[in-house]
Short mmCIF file of C-alpha atoms in Angstrom, two decimals:
data_model
loop_
_atom_site.label_atom_id
_atom_site.label_comp_id
_atom_site.label_asym_id
_atom_site.label_seq_id
_atom_site.Cartn_x
_atom_site.Cartn_y
_atom_site.Cartn_z
CA MET X 241 -68.72 75.02 -10.40
CA SER X 242 -67.99 73.93 -13.97
CA ASP X 243 -66.30 70.61 -14.68
CA LEU X 244 -62.61 70.68 -15.51
CA PHE X 245 -62.56 67.01 -16.48
CA ALA X 246 -65.35 64.60 -17.35
CA ILE X 247 -65.65 61.01 -18.52
CA LYS X 248 -68.94 60.18 -20.20
CA GLY X 249 -70.02 56.65 -21.11
CA LEU X 250 -66.50 55.29 -21.48
CA ASP X 251 -66.24 51.74 -22.82
CA VAL X 252 -62.85 50.05 -23.22
CA ALA X 253 -62.26 46.62 -24.74
CA ILE X 254 -58.95 44.81 -25.26
CA HIS X 255 -58.98 42.39 -28.20
CA GLY X 256 -62.76 42.38 -27.93
CA THR X 257 -62.92 41.67 -24.18
CA PRO X 258 -64.84 44.40 -22.30
CA ILE X 259 -62.73 46.06 -19.59
CA LEU X 260 -64.62 49.30 -18.84
CA LYS X 261 -68.39 49.56 -19.21
CA GLY X 262 -70.13 52.92 -19.34
CA VAL X 263 -67.83 54.71 -16.90
CA SER X 264 -68.86 58.31 -16.16
CA LEU X 265 -67.47 60.84 -13.67
CA GLU X 266 -66.82 64.58 -13.37
CA ILE X 267 -64.06 66.53 -11.59
CA ALA X 268 -64.28 70.27 -10.93
CA ARG X 269 -61.24 72.54 -10.77
CA GLY X 270 -59.78 72.32 -7.25
CA GLU X 271 -61.69 69.13 -6.45
CA THR X 272 -60.22 65.75 -5.48
CA PHE X 273 -62.17 62.76 -6.76
CA GLY X 274 -61.47 59.30 -5.30
CA LEU X 275 -61.74 56.14 -7.41
CA VAL X 276 -61.91 53.01 -5.25
CA GLY X 277 -61.92 49.31 -6.08
CA GLU X 278 -59.92 46.12 -5.99
CA SER X 279 -57.21 45.10 -8.45
CA GLY X 280 -58.77 44.40 -11.83
CA SER X 281 -61.77 46.63 -11.21
CA GLY X 282 -60.69 49.08 -13.94
CA LYS X 283 -59.29 51.98 -11.88
CA SER X 284 -55.89 52.20 -13.56
CA MET X 285 -57.39 51.47 -16.98
CA THR X 286 -59.60 54.54 -16.52
CA ALA X 287 -56.51 56.65 -15.79
CA LEU X 288 -54.63 55.21 -18.78
CA ALA X 289 -57.60 55.98 -21.03
CA ALA X 290 -57.51 59.60 -19.85
CA MET X 291 -53.84 59.77 -20.86
CA GLN X 292 -54.40 57.77 -24.07
CA LEU X 293 -51.86 55.23 -22.85
CA LEU X 294 -54.02 52.14 -23.30
CA PRO X 295 -52.24 48.87 -24.13
CA HIS X 296 -51.96 47.43 -27.62
CA GLY X 297 -55.23 46.00 -28.85
CA ALA X 298 -57.38 48.33 -26.75
CA GLU X 299 -60.33 50.22 -28.21
CA ALA X 300 -62.03 53.09 -26.36
CA ARG X 301 -65.48 54.53 -27.00
CA GLY X 302 -67.28 57.37 -25.30
CA ARG X 303 -65.95 60.81 -24.40
CA ILE X 304 -63.16 62.07 -22.14
CA LEU X 305 -63.41 65.85 -21.84
CA LEU X 306 -60.76 68.28 -20.60
CA ASP X 307 -62.23 71.78 -20.49
CA GLY X 308 -64.80 70.56 -23.02
CA ALA X 309 -62.28 69.18 -25.56
CA ASP X 310 -62.53 65.44 -26.27
CA VAL X 311 -59.19 63.81 -25.42
CA LEU X 312 -60.09 60.60 -27.29
CA SER X 313 -60.32 62.52 -30.57
CA LEU X 314 -56.79 63.94 -30.31
CA SER X 315 -53.88 62.64 -32.35
CA GLU X 316 -50.79 61.18 -30.70
CA THR X 317 -48.88 64.36 -31.53
CA ALA X 318 -51.52 66.45 -29.77
CA MET X 319 -51.52 64.07 -26.80
CA CYS X 320 -47.75 64.41 -26.47
CA ARG X 321 -48.29 68.14 -26.04
CA LEU X 322 -51.05 67.48 -23.50
CA ARG X 323 -49.37 64.85 -21.32
CA GLY X 324 -47.25 66.46 -18.68
CA ARG X 325 -48.43 69.94 -19.68
CA ARG X 326 -52.15 69.87 -18.88
CA ILE X 327 -52.45 66.37 -17.37
CA GLY X 328 -49.81 65.14 -14.93
CA MET X 329 -49.68 61.59 -13.61
CA VAL X 330 -48.14 60.07 -10.48
CA PHE X 331 -47.66 56.35 -11.09
CA GLN X 332 -47.96 53.66 -8.43
CA GLU X 333 -44.39 52.37 -8.70
CA PRO X 334 -41.97 55.30 -9.03
CA MET X 335 -38.94 53.15 -9.84
CA THR X 336 -40.55 51.96 -13.06
CA ALA X 337 -41.60 55.52 -13.94
CA LEU X 338 -38.05 56.88 -13.61
CA ASN X 339 -35.16 56.36 -16.02
CA PRO X 340 -32.40 54.59 -14.05
CA VAL X 341 -29.58 56.05 -16.17
CA LYS X 342 -30.60 59.71 -15.86
CA THR X 343 -30.31 61.95 -12.81
CA ILE X 344 -33.52 63.09 -11.21
CA GLY X 345 -32.70 66.68 -12.17
CA GLU X 346 -32.45 65.75 -15.85
CA GLN X 347 -35.76 63.89 -15.72
CA ILE X 348 -37.68 66.73 -14.08
CA ALA X 349 -36.12 69.28 -16.44
CA GLU X 350 -37.08 67.29 -19.53
CA GLY X 351 -40.76 68.32 -19.39
CA LEU X 352 -39.89 71.93 -18.64
CA VAL X 353 -37.68 72.17 -21.71
CA LEU X 354 -40.14 70.32 -23.94
CA HIS X 355 -43.41 71.97 -22.87
CA LEU X 356 -42.41 75.38 -21.52
CA ARG X 357 -39.39 75.93 -23.81
CA LEU X 358 -37.19 76.89 -20.88
CA SER X 359 -33.44 77.11 -21.34
CA ARG X 360 -31.27 74.49 -19.68
CA ALA X 361 -30.27 76.95 -16.94
CA GLY X 362 -33.86 78.12 -16.48
CA ALA X 363 -35.12 74.56 -16.29
CA MET X 364 -32.56 73.57 -13.65
CA GLU X 365 -33.48 76.63 -11.58
CA ARG X 366 -37.11 75.53 -11.74
CA VAL X 367 -36.02 71.95 -10.85
CA MET X 368 -34.42 73.21 -7.64
CA HIS X 369 -37.63 75.04 -6.75
CA LEU X 370 -39.69 71.91 -7.45
CA LEU X 371 -37.44 69.68 -5.35
CA ASP X 372 -37.75 72.16 -2.48
CA ARG X 373 -41.51 72.17 -3.00
CA VAL X 374 -41.74 68.39 -2.55
CA GLY X 375 -39.43 68.38 0.46
CA LEU X 376 -36.19 67.32 -1.25
CA THR X 377 -33.83 70.17 -0.42
CA ARG X 378 -30.31 70.23 -1.83
CA ALA X 379 -28.98 69.37 1.63
CA LYS X 380 -30.98 66.12 1.51
CA VAL X 381 -31.23 65.16 -2.15
CA GLY X 382 -29.46 67.03 -4.93
CA PRO X 383 -30.60 67.00 -8.57
CA ASP X 384 -27.49 65.00 -9.48
CA ARG X 385 -28.76 61.90 -7.66
CA PHE X 386 -29.89 58.81 -9.58
CA PRO X 387 -33.17 57.01 -8.75
CA HIS X 388 -31.46 54.00 -7.17
CA GLN X 389 -29.79 56.33 -4.65
CA LEU X 390 -33.15 57.40 -3.21
CA SER X 391 -35.60 55.75 -0.82
CA GLY X 392 -39.11 54.79 -1.94
CA GLY X 393 -40.62 57.92 -0.40
CA GLN X 394 -37.99 60.15 -2.02
CA ARG X 395 -38.58 58.57 -5.44
CA GLN X 396 -42.31 59.16 -5.06
CA ARG X 397 -41.60 62.83 -4.32
CA VAL X 398 -39.51 63.06 -7.51
CA VAL X 399 -42.39 61.59 -9.53
CA ILE X 400 -44.73 64.18 -7.99
CA ALA X 401 -42.26 66.95 -8.89
CA MET X 402 -42.26 65.69 -12.49
CA ALA X 403 -46.07 65.54 -12.56
CA ILE X 404 -46.55 69.13 -11.30
CA ALA X 405 -43.55 70.68 -13.07
CA CYS X 406 -45.61 72.35 -15.79
CA GLN X 407 -48.51 73.25 -13.47
CA PRO X 408 -51.07 70.93 -15.10
CA ASP X 409 -54.82 71.42 -14.83
CA LEU X 410 -55.43 67.79 -13.81
CA LEU X 411 -53.31 65.54 -11.60
CA ILE X 412 -53.92 61.78 -11.74
CA ALA X 413 -52.45 59.96 -8.73
CA ASP X 414 -52.55 56.17 -9.14
CA GLU X 415 -51.98 54.50 -5.74
CA PRO X 416 -49.43 57.20 -4.83
CA THR X 417 -48.77 55.92 -1.31
CA THR X 418 -48.94 52.13 -1.63
CA ALA X 419 -46.08 50.45 0.30
CA LEU X 420 -44.89 53.73 1.87
CA ASP X 421 -44.34 54.16 5.59
CA VAL X 422 -47.15 55.90 7.49
CA THR X 423 -45.17 59.08 8.07
CA ILE X 424 -44.03 59.25 4.44
CA GLN X 425 -47.59 58.45 3.33
CA ALA X 426 -48.92 61.32 5.44
CA GLN X 427 -46.32 63.67 3.96
CA ILE X 428 -47.10 62.62 0.37
CA LEU X 429 -50.85 62.98 0.86
CA SER X 430 -50.40 66.37 2.52
CA LEU X 431 -48.17 67.43 -0.37
CA ILE X 432 -50.71 66.37 -3.01
CA ARG X 433 -53.50 68.13 -1.12
CA GLU X 434 -51.47 71.33 -0.72
CA ILE X 435 -50.45 71.40 -4.38
CA ALA X 436 -54.01 70.75 -5.59
CA ASP X 437 -55.36 73.53 -3.35
CA THR X 438 -52.65 76.04 -4.22
CA GLU X 439 -52.67 75.42 -7.95
CA LYS X 440 -56.47 74.88 -8.14
CA MET X 441 -55.87 71.61 -9.96
CA GLY X 442 -58.39 68.84 -10.31
CA CYS X 443 -57.14 65.57 -8.82
CA LEU X 444 -58.16 62.00 -9.64
CA LEU X 445 -56.97 59.88 -6.70
CA ILE X 446 -56.93 56.12 -7.33
CA SER X 447 -56.55 53.91 -4.27
CA HIS X 448 -57.70 50.69 -2.60
CA ASP X 449 -57.18 52.29 0.84
CA LEU X 450 -60.54 53.64 2.03
CA ALA X 451 -58.93 55.62 4.86
CA VAL X 452 -56.69 57.48 2.41
CA VAL X 453 -59.62 58.22 0.10
CA ALA X 454 -61.82 59.38 2.99
CA GLU X 455 -59.09 61.73 4.12
CA MET X 456 -58.35 63.18 0.69
CA ALA X 457 -61.39 63.03 -1.59
CA ASP X 458 -64.36 65.38 -1.85
CA ARG X 459 -66.32 62.79 -3.82
CA VAL X 460 -65.84 59.07 -4.39
CA ALA X 461 -66.81 56.45 -6.96
CA ILE X 462 -66.57 52.71 -6.25
CA MET X 463 -65.65 50.43 -9.17
CA LYS X 464 -66.25 46.75 -9.71
CA ASP X 465 -65.61 44.74 -12.87
CA GLY X 466 -65.16 47.87 -14.99
CA GLU X 467 -68.32 49.63 -13.78
CA ILE X 468 -69.02 52.34 -11.21
CA VAL X 469 -71.47 50.72 -8.81
CA GLU X 470 -72.13 53.83 -6.69
CA SER X 471 -70.75 57.32 -6.13
CA GLY X 472 -71.35 60.47 -4.14
CA ARG X 473 -69.90 62.88 -1.59
CA THR X 474 -67.39 60.99 0.53
CA ALA X 475 -68.83 60.99 4.05
CA ALA X 476 -72.44 60.70 2.88
CA LEU X 477 -71.58 57.80 0.54
CA PHE X 478 -69.62 55.81 3.12
CA ALA X 479 -72.37 56.34 5.70
CA ASN X 480 -75.07 55.06 3.34
CA LEU X 481 -73.49 52.34 1.19
CA THR X 482 -76.11 50.36 -0.72
CA HIS X 483 -74.23 48.06 -3.10
CA PRO X 484 -73.13 44.66 -1.66
CA TYR X 485 -69.63 45.11 -3.11
CA SER X 486 -69.22 48.51 -1.43
CA LYS X 487 -70.36 47.07 1.88
CA ALA X 488 -67.89 44.19 1.49
CA LEU X 489 -65.03 46.65 0.90
CA MET X 490 -65.98 48.59 4.02
CA ALA X 491 -66.20 45.39 6.08
CA ALA X 492 -62.78 44.25 4.82
CA SER X 493 -61.25 47.62 5.74
CA ASN X 494 -62.44 47.18 9.33
CA HIS X 495 -61.62 43.46 9.46
CA VAL X 496 -59.82 42.08 12.52
CA PRO X 497 -58.58 38.44 12.37
CA LYS X 498 -59.76 36.12 15.13
CA ARG X 499 -57.20 35.55 17.85
CA PRO X 500 -55.99 31.93 18.14
CA LYS X 501 -56.93 30.18 21.37
CA GLY X 502 -54.44 27.33 21.27
CA PRO X 503 -50.84 28.59 21.19
CA PRO X 504 -49.30 30.75 23.88
CA ARG X 505 -49.60 34.39 22.90
CA THR X 506 -46.91 35.91 25.10
CA PRO X 507 -43.52 34.90 26.44
CA ALA X 508 -45.18 33.95 29.70
CA SER X 509 -43.98 30.34 29.30
CA HIS X 510 -40.83 31.06 31.31
CA GLY X 511 -39.80 27.44 31.30
CA THR X 512 -39.65 27.12 27.53
CA ARG X 513 -36.60 28.02 25.48
CA PRO X 514 -37.09 30.93 23.07
CA ILE X 515 -37.24 30.08 19.38
CA LEU X 516 -35.30 33.24 18.65
CA SER X 517 -33.04 35.15 21.02
CA VAL X 518 -31.28 38.36 19.97
CA ARG X 519 -28.80 40.06 22.32
CA GLU X 520 -27.08 43.41 21.77
CA LEU X 521 -27.10 42.90 17.97
CA VAL X 522 -25.05 45.38 15.93
CA ARG X 523 -24.83 45.69 12.14
CA SER X 524 -22.79 48.51 10.64
CA TYR X 525 -21.53 49.44 7.19
CA PRO X 526 -18.31 51.23 6.21
CA GLN X 527 -18.67 54.66 4.62
CA PRO X 528 -16.50 56.32 1.93
CA ARG X 529 -13.37 58.03 3.31
CA ARG X 530 -13.79 61.72 3.99
CA SER X 531 -10.24 62.42 2.86
CA LEU X 532 -6.97 60.64 2.25
CA PHE X 533 -6.07 60.85 5.92
CA ARG X 534 -9.51 60.71 7.52
CA ALA X 535 -11.78 57.66 7.58
CA ALA X 536 -15.51 58.10 7.95
CA GLU X 537 -17.39 56.67 10.89
CA PRO X 538 -19.31 53.50 9.94
CA PHE X 539 -23.06 53.75 9.48
CA ILE X 540 -24.78 51.79 12.25
CA ALA X 541 -27.98 50.29 10.82
CA VAL X 542 -28.80 48.08 13.84
CA ASP X 543 -27.63 49.39 17.21
CA LYS X 544 -27.55 46.96 20.16
CA VAL X 545 -30.98 45.41 19.59
CA SER X 546 -32.21 42.72 21.99
CA PHE X 547 -35.45 40.69 22.08
CA GLU X 548 -36.88 37.18 22.26
CA ILE X 549 -39.69 35.34 20.46
CA ARG X 550 -41.25 32.18 21.89
CA ALA X 551 -43.54 29.51 20.47
CA GLY X 552 -46.91 30.85 19.33
CA GLN X 553 -45.95 34.48 19.93
CA SER X 554 -46.67 37.12 17.29
CA VAL X 555 -44.39 40.17 17.45
CA GLY X 556 -44.62 43.29 15.31
CA LEU X 557 -41.69 45.44 14.18
CA VAL X 558 -42.58 48.92 12.95
CA GLY X 559 -40.64 51.99 11.89
CA GLU X 560 -39.89 54.19 8.92
CA SER X 561 -37.78 53.28 5.89
CA GLY X 562 -34.12 53.33 6.82
CA CYS X 563 -34.73 52.65 10.52
CA GLY X 564 -33.02 49.23 10.33
CA LYS X 565 -36.03 46.85 10.13
CA SER X 566 -34.97 45.08 6.93
CA THR X 567 -31.30 44.95 7.98
CA LEU X 568 -32.33 43.31 11.22
CA ALA X 569 -34.49 40.81 9.33
CA ARG X 570 -31.63 39.93 6.97
CA ALA X 571 -29.35 39.34 9.96
CA LEU X 572 -31.94 37.04 11.55
CA LEU X 573 -32.22 35.08 8.30
CA GLY X 574 -28.46 34.70 8.00
CA LEU X 575 -28.24 37.00 4.98
CA GLU X 576 -26.17 39.60 6.88
CA THR X 577 -23.25 38.95 9.22
CA PRO X 578 -23.56 40.93 12.46
CA ASN X 579 -20.69 43.10 13.62
CA GLY X 580 -21.50 42.46 17.25
CA GLY X 581 -23.93 40.82 19.63
CA ALA X 582 -25.50 37.41 19.29
CA ILE X 583 -28.37 35.61 17.56
CA GLU X 584 -29.62 32.21 18.71
CA VAL X 585 -32.23 30.06 16.97
CA LEU X 586 -33.31 27.13 19.13
CA GLY X 587 -30.21 27.75 21.22
CA GLN X 588 -27.81 27.65 18.23
CA ASP X 589 -25.88 30.46 16.56
CA PRO X 590 -27.05 30.34 12.89
CA ASN X 591 -23.82 31.98 11.71
CA ALA X 592 -21.52 29.55 13.53
CA ALA X 593 -23.54 26.36 13.03
CA ARG X 594 -22.38 23.91 10.38
CA GLY X 595 -23.71 20.82 8.62
CA ALA X 596 -26.94 19.27 9.85
CA THR X 597 -27.16 21.71 12.76
CA ARG X 598 -27.02 24.69 10.41
CA GLU X 599 -29.73 23.20 8.18
CA ALA X 600 -31.96 22.50 11.19
CA VAL X 601 -31.55 26.11 12.35
CA HIS X 602 -32.36 27.54 8.93
CA ARG X 603 -35.43 25.41 8.35
CA ALA X 604 -36.79 26.53 11.74
CA VAL X 605 -36.99 30.11 10.47
CA GLN X 606 -38.62 30.90 7.12
CA VAL X 607 -39.58 34.16 5.42
CA VAL X 608 -42.51 35.66 3.49
CA PHE X 609 -41.38 38.59 1.35
CA GLN X 610 -43.29 41.75 0.49
CA ASP X 611 -43.30 41.07 -3.25
CA PRO X 612 -43.87 37.35 -3.83
CA TYR X 613 -43.66 37.68 -7.62
CA GLY X 614 -40.18 39.17 -7.32
CA SER X 615 -39.06 36.23 -5.16
CA PHE X 616 -40.31 33.56 -7.60
CA ASN X 617 -38.49 32.30 -10.67
CA PRO X 618 -41.09 33.01 -13.41
CA ARG X 619 -39.85 30.03 -15.44
CA HIS X 620 -40.44 27.51 -12.66
CA ARG X 621 -43.76 25.86 -11.94
CA ILE X 622 -45.32 26.48 -8.53
CA GLY X 623 -44.52 22.94 -7.38
CA ARG X 624 -40.81 23.65 -7.80
CA VAL X 625 -41.10 27.16 -6.30
CA VAL X 626 -42.72 25.85 -3.11
CA ALA X 627 -40.28 22.93 -2.90
CA GLU X 628 -37.16 25.16 -2.90
CA PRO X 629 -36.66 25.21 0.91
CA LEU X 630 -36.79 21.41 1.02
CA HIS X 631 -33.09 21.30 0.08
CA LEU X 632 -32.65 21.81 3.84
CA LEU X 633 -34.16 18.34 4.28
CA ARG X 634 -32.12 16.55 1.62
CA GLY X 635 -31.46 12.98 2.62
CA GLU X 636 -34.26 13.08 5.19
CA ILE X 637 -37.29 12.80 2.90
CA THR X 638 -37.92 11.05 -0.40
CA ALA X 639 -39.07 12.70 -3.62
CA LYS X 640 -42.56 11.32 -3.02
CA GLU X 641 -42.63 12.75 0.50
CA ALA X 642 -41.39 16.11 -0.82
CA ARG X 643 -44.20 16.22 -3.35
CA GLU X 644 -46.72 15.38 -0.64
CA ARG X 645 -45.30 18.15 1.54
CA VAL X 646 -45.67 20.70 -1.27
CA ALA X 647 -49.23 19.59 -2.08
CA GLY X 648 -50.16 19.70 1.60
CA ALA X 649 -48.72 23.20 2.06
CA LEU X 650 -50.69 24.50 -0.93
CA VAL X 651 -53.92 23.00 0.39
CA GLU X 652 -53.25 24.52 3.83
CA VAL X 653 -53.12 28.02 2.37
CA GLY X 654 -56.33 27.59 0.40
CA LEU X 655 -54.92 26.50 -2.96
CA SER X 656 -55.00 23.02 -4.51
CA GLU X 657 -52.61 20.26 -5.50
CA ALA X 658 -53.42 21.02 -9.17
CA ASP X 659 -51.83 24.45 -8.72
CA MET X 660 -48.41 22.77 -8.58
CA ALA X 661 -48.43 22.59 -12.39
CA LYS X 662 -49.08 26.33 -12.91
CA TYR X 663 -46.63 29.20 -13.34
CA PRO X 664 -46.47 32.33 -11.10
CA HIS X 665 -48.01 34.61 -13.74
CA GLU X 666 -51.20 32.50 -13.69
CA PHE X 667 -52.06 33.64 -10.15
CA SER X 668 -53.48 36.87 -8.75
CA GLY X 669 -51.54 38.96 -6.24
CA GLY X 670 -53.37 37.41 -3.29
CA GLN X 671 -52.88 33.89 -4.63
CA ARG X 672 -49.15 34.53 -5.15
CA GLN X 673 -48.89 35.63 -1.52
CA ARG X 674 -50.57 32.36 -0.53
CA VAL X 675 -47.93 30.50 -2.57
CA ALA X 676 -45.22 32.44 -0.72
CA ILE X 677 -46.73 31.41 2.60
CA ALA X 678 -46.92 27.77 1.42
CA ARG X 679 -43.22 27.91 0.55
CA ALA X 680 -42.48 29.21 4.05
CA LEU X 681 -44.57 26.40 5.61
CA VAL X 682 -43.10 23.51 3.66
CA THR X 683 -40.16 22.94 6.06
CA ARG X 684 -42.56 23.05 9.04
CA PRO X 685 -40.80 26.01 10.66
CA LYS X 686 -41.12 27.33 14.19
CA LEU X 687 -40.91 31.02 13.22
CA ILE X 688 -41.95 32.94 10.12
CA VAL X 689 -40.50 36.38 9.39
CA ALA X 690 -43.15 38.24 7.38
CA ASP X 691 -41.70 41.33 5.70
CA GLU X 692 -44.58 43.63 4.62
CA PRO X 693 -46.66 40.60 3.55
CA VAL X 694 -49.90 42.49 2.77
CA SER X 695 -48.79 46.05 1.98
CA ALA X 696 -49.62 45.94 -1.73
CA LEU X 697 -52.82 43.87 -1.48
CA ASP X 698 -56.42 45.03 -1.79
CA VAL X 699 -58.36 45.31 1.45
CA SER X 700 -60.43 42.16 0.91
CA ILE X 701 -57.36 40.09 -0.09
CA ARG X 702 -55.47 41.54 2.86
CA ALA X 703 -58.23 40.39 5.18
CA GLN X 704 -58.03 36.86 3.75
CA ILE X 705 -54.24 36.69 4.15
CA LEU X 706 -54.38 37.98 7.74
CA ASP X 707 -57.04 35.37 8.54
CA LEU X 708 -54.76 32.75 7.01
CA PHE X 709 -51.82 33.82 9.19
CA ALA X 710 -54.04 33.67 12.29
CA ASP X 711 -55.40 30.24 11.33
CA LEU X 712 -51.94 28.77 10.69
CA ARG X 713 -50.76 30.11 14.03
CA ALA X 714 -53.67 28.44 15.80
CA ARG X 715 -53.12 25.09 14.04
CA HIS X 716 -49.33 24.88 14.21
CA GLY X 717 -48.34 27.12 17.12
CA LEU X 718 -46.26 29.22 14.72
CA ALA X 719 -44.43 32.28 15.95
CA TYR X 720 -44.31 35.39 13.77
CA LEU X 721 -42.16 38.45 13.39
CA PHE X 722 -44.34 40.88 11.40
CA ILE X 723 -42.44 43.72 9.77
CA SER X 724 -44.88 46.32 8.52
CA HIS X 725 -45.44 50.04 8.06
CA ASP X 726 -49.20 49.49 8.34
CA LEU X 727 -50.05 49.96 12.00
CA SER X 728 -53.58 48.60 11.49
CA VAL X 729 -52.12 45.29 10.29
CA VAL X 730 -49.71 45.10 13.23
CA ARG X 731 -52.52 45.92 15.66
CA ALA X 732 -54.70 43.17 14.15
CA ILE X 733 -52.20 40.33 14.02
CA THR X 734 -49.64 40.80 16.84
CA ASP X 735 -49.56 40.48 20.63
CA ASP X 736 -46.44 42.56 21.20
CA VAL X 737 -44.77 45.26 19.16
CA MET X 738 -41.32 46.84 18.88
CA VAL X 739 -40.88 50.34 17.50
CA MET X 740 -37.55 50.94 15.73
CA ASN X 741 -35.90 54.27 14.95
CA GLY X 742 -32.31 55.02 14.02
CA GLY X 743 -31.32 51.38 14.46
CA LYS X 744 -32.59 51.21 18.05
CA ILE X 745 -35.73 49.79 19.63
CA VAL X 746 -37.19 52.94 21.17
CA GLU X 747 -40.38 51.39 22.59
CA ARG X 748 -41.83 47.93 23.08
CA GLY X 749 -44.75 46.30 24.84
CA LYS X 750 -48.24 44.93 24.34
CA THR X 751 -49.51 46.08 20.97
CA ALA X 752 -52.70 47.69 22.26
CA ARG X 753 -50.83 49.55 25.01
CA VAL X 754 -48.11 50.86 22.70
CA PHE X 755 -50.54 52.08 20.04
CA ASP X 756 -53.23 53.41 22.41
CA HIS X 757 -50.85 55.02 24.90
CA PRO X 758 -47.49 55.58 23.15
CA ARG X 759 -44.74 56.87 25.41
CA HIS X 760 -41.88 57.67 23.05
CA PRO X 761 -42.21 60.81 20.87
CA TYR X 762 -41.35 58.80 17.76
CA THR X 763 -44.10 56.25 18.47
CA ARG X 764 -46.58 59.07 19.03
CA MET X 765 -45.59 60.52 15.65
CA LEU X 766 -46.12 57.15 13.92
CA VAL X 767 -49.54 56.64 15.52
CA ALA X 768 -50.63 60.19 14.68
CA ALA X 769 -49.56 59.76 11.04
CA ALA X 770 -51.49 56.50 10.49
CA PRO X 771 -54.78 57.17 8.66
CA ARG X 772 -57.92 55.95 10.41
CA LEU X 773 -61.08 55.50 8.41
CA SER X 774 -63.40 56.54 11.24
CA ASP X 775 -61.42 59.71 11.99
CA ALA X 776 -61.13 60.65 8.31
CA LEU X 777 -64.88 60.16 7.77
CA ALA X 778 -65.72 62.27 10.82
CA ILE X 779 -63.59 65.14 9.52
CA ARG X 780 -64.98 64.74 6.01
CA ALA X 781 -68.57 64.77 7.36
CA ALA X 782 -67.88 68.03 9.19
CA ILE X 783 -66.52 69.58 5.99
CA GLU X 784 -69.55 68.41 3.99
CA ASN X 785 -71.95 69.77 6.61
CA ARG X 786 -70.28 73.17 6.45
CA THR X 787 -70.45 73.32 2.66
CA THR X 788 -74.06 72.13 2.39
CA GLY X 789 -75.50 73.72 5.52
CA PRO X 790 -77.52 76.96 5.70
#
């Protein structure tokens, strides 16, 4: 099988600093090639070099061949004809890849008009076909929608539609499922696989998720510090890893945090008052009127939800986008006013409490957001960022005590007092998440609500953060509400789990029981959709044995 795409001895330097060093790989037509590594390893830079979209100050040497023609030798005009037409790219964050002031139909049609010279009517007809192809029928999502009106999974489907619109020879998918729910992730991966098989496209799949790569890729290369440290057929490579870095990645993917021995792990302490008690909670939103004389029924995002969390307990909350998880979290944090039911924190209603009681309630519950960088003021130093929740203690501690609290919180999460003087952009993604955890700890809370705290982190950084959560729980008896789409994370870090669908809790119980023996059809669907590295490798090994056997 001849190579459709090949990179040979690629070196990339930015302002003289080496970024890629002698990178070489080949992709045959109809083949999916996985590129694995942590943030900063050079994966995305390799993809950008293939598209000639390197940042200012970058210099590339070597060869990048598409059907034998060297892409690096092409002019910008020639590359404009190539991008989108022969090479399509699915970017990691679809919202930044889409124009917020244009409809999705206009954005998909743009490449069709430019590259294929279709008429406006012909392009829009093709747009409708493409939206159907990626599972966005007119009944669900019309071409007149804007990006902000779509969910994350729907936006990713639009980006895929744009990438395949002109039937390219090569599809580059850069972390196409990061931060997506397991069911949406399964749908997106199945879609990419089906399109690559049907169109006989080559596919370069970039990911830090080894389970996704094992499921999708025929061959894999592992990158570290701008170099490919080892490569080969997927199952054979993962079964015989030789490089220490590759082995560390595999170990991190299978990492399970140690369970704390000190705090109570279940609500078995019947005599103790719950930290958080939720009873029959309802949160609804008004909808636009259907007509002048007919009002629309309100949309019920949270529908009579009840649960309790006690000291030292770790509870998971899982479900797809739109199921009500984030709305429930906002209500618990006092950012949404419930329409019915009751919330009690340490026996107090956070919405009715006033003055010192209200501040005591709010400092008992803190939050760690999915995107720490987005929750930091980039112009504030880390000392000020971490100190923000201490306004809840105004009058109770001095400025010196506040500084000591901030320094202590940073040290507890594995940073240092000197980091107080730095700015958010000076930290890596994992370090920024540690800062976010330090900010949550600084008021010495009883409960931390962690909203997708590790979804965008590399596997080794994820393992470190999960270990940190477990360690803090053991030392302080913290309770957690973990909101995550990653069932492996929830399995590793929680004692009990709640499964949410359509605003309701459809199943709950001990985490191992719920995931190993799910009872509700929706839970069974979630568990079936979650990629498992061992299962994916077993299937991949069977495929490789068939293709290489007698």
